[in-house]
Amino acid sequence: MDIIIRDNYEEMSTYAAEIIAGYIKYKPDCVLGLATGGTPIGTYKELIRMHHEGLDFSQVITFNLDEYLGVGMELERPYHSDQSYARFMHEELFKHINIKKENIHLPDGQTEDPKKFCIWYEAEIKRVGGIDLQILGLGGDGHWGFNEPGSSLGSRTRVQALTEQTLDDNYEAFYKNANIERSKMPHFAITMGIGTILEAKNILMVVNGSKKANILAKCLEGPITSQVTSSAIQLHSGEITVVIDEAAASKLTHSGRYKHIEKLKHQFGL
Ligand code: PGA
């Protein structure tokens, strides 16, 4: 696991975007797992900038991690559509790059049969050969996607009830500004499972800010537990890169060692 500590959010975002761009250049039809939330916005901005300089998304395939149940892209069924993760992805990334619509996969929060949809979503990921690089944030309660504390570490794509902490976090981030009452937020979501995420060939996690420092330390250095579902990162067998800023790194016991290893690898061209 490579843990890369950068001075601030901007440097973290640039580093993460360079990793993603590297995958796209190496394998133009690569399959990316994408995350929503405040954290990856800077990374997506940098990818958009790179696209304007020639980075080509025309063969890239994407799968998003999650979506609130009851919301989606279709404006004729607008249950809080403005807050949908589909819209977030459209606004923050998709509409700015040359990705093909048919290559974008988003959990359908408005599906009439969530169980059937989740099975289909898993099958689609398999059909395209699996996810090459899964991009992840870190929830305040340690979740990936909406895999809340207590989710099985082998879980698959499914409907999940959201915790009070997630509702609070996301209310602040997405709903307050839109003047939507907290009680009107969706309380369920479709999310890829931890087992699904662990099958991605490689993982890129981005985390910033002092608010995430404690939970990041639990995720990376604590015991593997379903109470911090992202601690499953310690079980992943592919290449893992965790890119964080100094504020998020502030509670890590071994941050000095991570910096030392990064320097050494750089020195030896690894
Ligand atoms: P955030 O969300 O990037 O808005 O902090 C992360 C998450 O909940 O996964």
Short mmCIF file of C-alpha atoms and ligand atoms in Angstrom, two decimals:
data_model
loop_
_atom_site.label_atom_id
_atom_site.label_comp_id
_atom_site.label_asym_id
_atom_site.label_seq_id
_atom_site.Cartn_x
_atom_site.Cartn_y
_atom_site.Cartn_z
CA MET A 1 0.00 0.00 0.00
CA ASP A 2 1.42 3.38 -1.03
CA ILE A 3 0.41 6.18 1.31
CA ILE A 4 1.21 9.53 -0.31
CA ILE A 5 0.99 12.63 1.86
CA ARG A 6 0.69 16.01 0.14
CA ASP A 7 0.71 19.48 1.67
CA ASN A 8 -2.83 20.42 0.76
CA TYR A 9 -6.01 19.57 -1.08
CA GLU A 10 -4.83 20.95 -4.43
CA GLU A 11 -1.63 18.89 -4.42
CA MET A 12 -3.55 15.81 -3.30
CA SER A 13 -6.02 16.28 -6.15
CA THR A 14 -3.31 16.78 -8.78
CA TYR A 15 -1.45 13.68 -7.64
CA ALA A 16 -4.63 11.58 -7.74
CA ALA A 17 -5.60 12.88 -11.17
CA GLU A 18 -2.15 12.00 -12.52
CA ILE A 19 -2.59 8.42 -11.37
CA ILE A 20 -5.98 8.17 -13.11
CA ALA A 21 -4.61 9.79 -16.28
CA GLY A 22 -1.77 7.26 -16.23
CA TYR A 23 -4.29 4.40 -16.32
CA ILE A 24 -6.21 6.01 -19.17
CA LYS A 25 -3.06 6.55 -21.23
CA TYR A 26 -1.81 3.01 -20.58
CA LYS A 27 -5.18 1.40 -21.27
CA PRO A 28 -7.51 3.79 -23.16
CA ASP A 29 -10.51 1.49 -22.63
CA CYS A 30 -9.88 1.09 -18.90
CA VAL A 31 -12.75 0.62 -16.47
CA LEU A 32 -12.88 3.21 -13.70
CA GLY A 33 -14.94 2.97 -10.52
CA LEU A 34 -15.97 6.50 -9.57
CA ALA A 35 -16.92 8.13 -6.29
CA THR A 36 -18.97 11.19 -5.43
CA GLY A 37 -18.58 13.58 -2.50
CA GLY A 38 -16.63 16.76 -1.85
CA THR A 39 -13.24 15.02 -1.81
CA PRO A 40 -12.87 13.96 -5.47
CA ILE A 41 -14.14 17.25 -6.93
CA GLY A 42 -10.59 18.66 -7.16
CA THR A 43 -9.38 15.43 -8.80
CA TYR A 44 -12.18 15.63 -11.38
CA LYS A 45 -11.37 19.31 -12.04
CA GLU A 46 -7.78 18.36 -12.77
CA LEU A 47 -8.91 15.52 -15.09
CA ILE A 48 -11.08 18.02 -16.95
CA ARG A 49 -8.07 20.32 -17.33
CA MET A 50 -6.03 17.38 -18.64
CA HIS A 51 -8.84 16.54 -21.07
CA HIS A 52 -8.59 20.07 -22.47
CA GLU A 53 -4.94 19.29 -23.05
CA GLY A 54 -5.74 16.06 -24.89
CA LEU A 55 -6.54 13.33 -22.35
CA ASP A 56 -8.99 11.10 -24.21
CA PHE A 57 -11.96 9.54 -22.41
CA SER A 58 -13.66 8.21 -25.55
CA GLN A 59 -13.10 4.55 -24.68
CA VAL A 60 -13.17 4.83 -20.88
CA ILE A 61 -15.91 2.88 -19.09
CA THR A 62 -17.17 4.00 -15.66
CA PHE A 63 -19.18 2.55 -12.81
CA ASN A 64 -20.28 4.74 -9.94
CA LEU A 65 -20.30 3.50 -6.39
CA ASP A 66 -23.71 4.58 -5.18
CA GLU A 67 -26.93 6.54 -5.49
CA TYR A 68 -29.71 7.53 -3.15
CA LEU A 69 -32.77 5.35 -3.49
CA GLY A 70 -35.61 7.35 -5.01
CA VAL A 71 -33.47 9.85 -6.85
CA GLY A 72 -32.00 9.85 -10.30
CA MET A 73 -31.30 11.72 -13.46
CA GLU A 74 -34.75 11.71 -14.97
CA LEU A 75 -36.34 15.05 -14.41
CA GLU A 76 -39.84 13.76 -15.01
CA ARG A 77 -39.51 11.75 -11.80
CA PRO A 78 -37.80 14.45 -9.75
CA TYR A 79 -37.55 13.18 -6.19
CA HIS A 80 -34.74 15.47 -5.04
CA SER A 81 -33.17 15.00 -8.45
CA ASP A 82 -30.94 18.01 -7.98
CA GLN A 83 -29.19 16.09 -5.22
CA SER A 84 -28.74 12.89 -7.20
CA TYR A 85 -25.25 11.51 -7.56
CA ALA A 86 -26.01 11.04 -11.25
CA ARG A 87 -26.40 14.80 -11.56
CA PHE A 88 -23.28 15.35 -9.45
CA MET A 89 -21.23 13.22 -11.85
CA HIS A 90 -22.72 14.94 -14.85
CA GLU A 91 -21.94 18.41 -13.47
CA GLU A 92 -18.52 17.69 -11.95
CA LEU A 93 -17.09 15.46 -14.69
CA PHE A 94 -19.08 13.85 -17.46
CA LYS A 95 -20.39 16.92 -19.25
CA HIS A 96 -16.85 18.35 -19.49
CA ILE A 97 -15.12 15.33 -21.06
CA ASN A 98 -15.57 13.17 -24.17
CA ILE A 99 -16.87 10.08 -22.40
CA LYS A 100 -19.55 8.13 -24.29
CA LYS A 101 -22.96 8.07 -22.62
CA GLU A 102 -23.25 4.32 -23.16
CA ASN A 103 -19.98 3.79 -21.26
CA ILE A 104 -21.30 5.46 -18.09
CA HIS A 105 -22.90 3.21 -15.46
CA LEU A 106 -24.70 4.68 -12.46
CA PRO A 107 -26.78 2.86 -9.88
CA ASP A 108 -30.39 3.65 -10.82
CA GLY A 109 -31.95 5.19 -7.73
CA GLN A 110 -35.33 5.14 -9.44
CA THR A 111 -35.35 1.50 -10.43
CA GLU A 112 -38.62 -0.27 -9.83
CA ASP A 113 -36.85 -3.43 -8.75
CA PRO A 114 -33.71 -2.56 -6.72
CA LYS A 115 -32.79 -6.21 -6.07
CA LYS A 116 -32.87 -7.08 -9.75
CA PHE A 117 -30.99 -3.90 -10.61
CA CYS A 118 -28.21 -4.70 -8.14
CA ILE A 119 -27.72 -8.16 -9.63
CA TRP A 120 -27.59 -6.61 -13.11
CA TYR A 121 -25.04 -4.00 -11.97
CA GLU A 122 -22.71 -6.66 -10.62
CA ALA A 123 -23.09 -8.65 -13.85
CA GLU A 124 -22.29 -5.56 -15.94
CA ILE A 125 -19.05 -4.99 -14.02
CA LYS A 126 -18.09 -8.61 -14.72
CA ARG A 127 -19.16 -8.38 -18.36
CA VAL A 128 -16.67 -5.58 -19.06
CA GLY A 129 -13.89 -7.52 -17.33
CA GLY A 130 -14.00 -5.90 -13.88
CA ILE A 131 -12.91 -2.53 -12.59
CA ASP A 132 -9.28 -1.60 -13.31
CA LEU A 133 -9.08 1.31 -10.88
CA GLN A 134 -11.58 2.08 -8.16
CA ILE A 135 -11.53 5.67 -6.90
CA LEU A 136 -12.76 6.04 -3.34
CA GLY A 137 -13.36 8.73 -0.75
CA LEU A 138 -13.79 8.01 2.94
CA GLY A 139 -17.01 8.64 4.84
CA GLY A 140 -17.01 10.25 8.27
CA ASP A 141 -18.12 6.90 9.73
CA GLY A 142 -15.45 5.03 7.77
CA HIS A 143 -17.66 3.95 4.91
CA TRP A 144 -16.83 3.37 1.27
CA GLY A 145 -19.78 4.06 -0.98
CA PHE A 146 -22.67 3.72 1.43
CA ASN A 147 -21.30 0.65 3.20
CA GLU A 148 -22.21 1.81 6.66
CA PRO A 149 -20.73 0.36 9.89
CA GLY A 150 -21.86 -3.22 10.29
CA SER A 151 -21.92 -3.97 6.56
CA SER A 152 -20.38 -7.32 5.76
CA LEU A 153 -16.88 -7.04 4.35
CA GLY A 154 -18.03 -9.50 1.67
CA SER A 155 -21.15 -7.50 0.76
CA ARG A 156 -22.26 -6.99 -2.84
CA THR A 157 -24.24 -4.24 -4.57
CA ARG A 158 -27.46 -3.79 -2.62
CA VAL A 159 -29.83 -1.40 -0.85
CA GLN A 160 -28.41 0.00 2.37
CA ALA A 161 -29.97 2.14 5.13
CA LEU A 162 -27.94 5.26 5.90
CA THR A 163 -26.65 6.06 9.37
CA GLU A 164 -27.49 9.27 11.21
CA GLN A 165 -23.89 10.41 10.76
CA THR A 166 -24.02 9.96 7.00
CA LEU A 167 -27.35 11.77 6.87
CA ASP A 168 -25.81 14.63 8.89
CA ASP A 169 -22.64 14.76 6.75
CA ASN A 170 -24.53 14.71 3.48
CA TYR A 171 -27.13 17.15 4.71
CA GLU A 172 -24.36 19.66 5.28
CA ALA A 173 -22.73 18.90 1.95
CA PHE A 174 -25.65 18.54 -0.42
CA TYR A 175 -29.03 19.35 1.04
CA LYS A 176 -28.69 22.38 3.30
CA ASN A 177 -27.72 24.64 0.40
CA ALA A 178 -30.74 23.50 -1.54
CA ASN A 179 -33.02 24.40 1.39
CA ILE A 180 -34.29 20.86 1.73
CA GLU A 181 -35.40 19.75 5.21
CA ARG A 182 -33.21 17.03 6.70
CA SER A 183 -36.22 14.79 7.32
CA LYS A 184 -36.90 14.85 3.55
CA MET A 185 -33.51 13.39 2.65
CA PRO A 186 -33.55 9.84 1.27
CA HIS A 187 -32.67 7.38 4.04
CA PHE A 188 -31.65 4.53 1.73
CA ALA A 189 -29.18 4.11 -1.08
CA ILE A 190 -27.99 1.57 -3.62
CA THR A 191 -24.29 0.93 -3.10
CA MET A 192 -21.63 -1.36 -4.44
CA GLY A 193 -20.63 -3.70 -1.62
CA ILE A 194 -17.26 -3.98 0.09
CA GLY A 195 -16.81 -7.35 -1.61
CA THR A 196 -17.53 -5.70 -4.97
CA ILE A 197 -15.00 -2.93 -4.28
CA LEU A 198 -12.33 -5.40 -3.17
CA GLU A 199 -12.60 -7.11 -6.57
CA ALA A 200 -11.39 -3.94 -8.33
CA LYS A 201 -7.90 -4.64 -9.60
CA ASN A 202 -6.44 -1.48 -8.08
CA ILE A 203 -7.59 1.11 -5.58
CA LEU A 204 -7.04 4.86 -5.31
CA MET A 205 -8.40 6.45 -2.14
CA VAL A 206 -8.36 10.23 -1.60
CA VAL A 207 -8.92 11.78 1.82
CA ASN A 208 -8.46 15.34 3.03
CA GLY A 209 -9.09 17.54 6.04
CA SER A 210 -8.65 17.24 9.79
CA LYS A 211 -12.26 16.05 10.17
CA LYS A 212 -11.21 12.76 8.55
CA ALA A 213 -7.94 12.32 10.51
CA ASN A 214 -9.30 9.99 13.22
CA ILE A 215 -11.30 7.76 10.92
CA LEU A 216 -8.44 7.57 8.40
CA ALA A 217 -6.13 6.32 11.16
CA LYS A 218 -8.69 3.63 12.02
CA CYS A 219 -9.08 2.67 8.36
CA LEU A 220 -5.36 2.32 7.63
CA GLU A 221 -3.80 1.43 10.97
CA GLY A 222 -6.64 0.02 13.05
CA PRO A 223 -8.05 -3.51 13.10
CA ILE A 224 -9.99 -4.79 10.10
CA THR A 225 -13.58 -4.53 11.18
CA SER A 226 -17.06 -4.22 9.73
CA GLN A 227 -17.46 -1.23 12.08
CA VAL A 228 -15.05 0.67 9.79
CA THR A 229 -15.88 -0.88 6.44
CA SER A 230 -13.02 0.88 4.61
CA SER A 231 -10.56 -0.98 6.86
CA ALA A 232 -11.10 -3.75 4.29
CA ILE A 233 -8.47 -1.85 2.28
CA GLN A 234 -5.96 -3.84 4.34
CA LEU A 235 -7.22 -7.01 2.62
CA HIS A 236 -6.93 -5.82 -0.95
CA SER A 237 -4.48 -7.70 -3.16
CA GLY A 238 -3.88 -5.20 -5.97
CA GLU A 239 -2.03 -1.92 -6.11
CA ILE A 240 -3.37 0.46 -3.49
CA THR A 241 -2.59 4.17 -3.50
CA VAL A 242 -3.91 6.35 -0.71
CA VAL A 243 -3.43 10.06 -1.42
CA ILE A 244 -4.10 12.37 1.49
CA ASP A 245 -3.31 15.86 2.70
CA GLU A 246 -1.32 16.74 5.84
CA ALA A 247 -4.47 17.53 7.81
CA ALA A 248 -5.96 14.08 7.18
CA ALA A 249 -2.58 12.46 7.95
CA SER A 250 -2.28 14.18 11.33
CA LYS A 251 -3.51 11.20 13.39
CA LEU A 252 -1.54 8.49 11.59
CA THR A 253 1.04 6.81 13.84
CA HIS A 254 3.41 6.04 10.98
CA SER A 255 3.20 9.09 8.71
CA GLY A 256 6.99 9.60 8.97
CA ARG A 257 7.53 6.09 7.64
CA TYR A 258 5.09 6.59 4.76
CA LYS A 259 6.95 9.75 3.72
CA HIS A 260 10.28 7.97 3.98
CA ILE A 261 9.08 5.07 1.82
CA GLU A 262 7.76 7.48 -0.81
CA LYS A 263 11.14 9.23 -0.95
CA LEU A 264 13.02 5.93 -1.19
CA LYS A 265 10.78 4.63 -3.98
CA HIS A 266 11.25 7.87 -5.85
CA GLN A 267 15.02 7.63 -5.39
CA PHE A 268 15.09 4.06 -6.75
CA GLY A 269 12.63 4.81 -9.54
CA LEU A 270 10.04 2.36 -8.17
P1 PGA B 1 -16.90 13.51 1.20
O1 PGA B 1 -17.66 12.11 1.30
O2 PGA B 1 -15.89 13.38 0.12
O3 PGA B 1 -17.99 14.50 0.83
O4 PGA B 1 -16.29 13.79 2.52
C1 PGA B 1 -16.92 10.95 1.33
C2 PGA B 1 -17.83 9.75 1.44
O5 PGA B 1 -18.86 9.82 2.10
O6 PGA B 1 -17.46 8.70 0.90
#
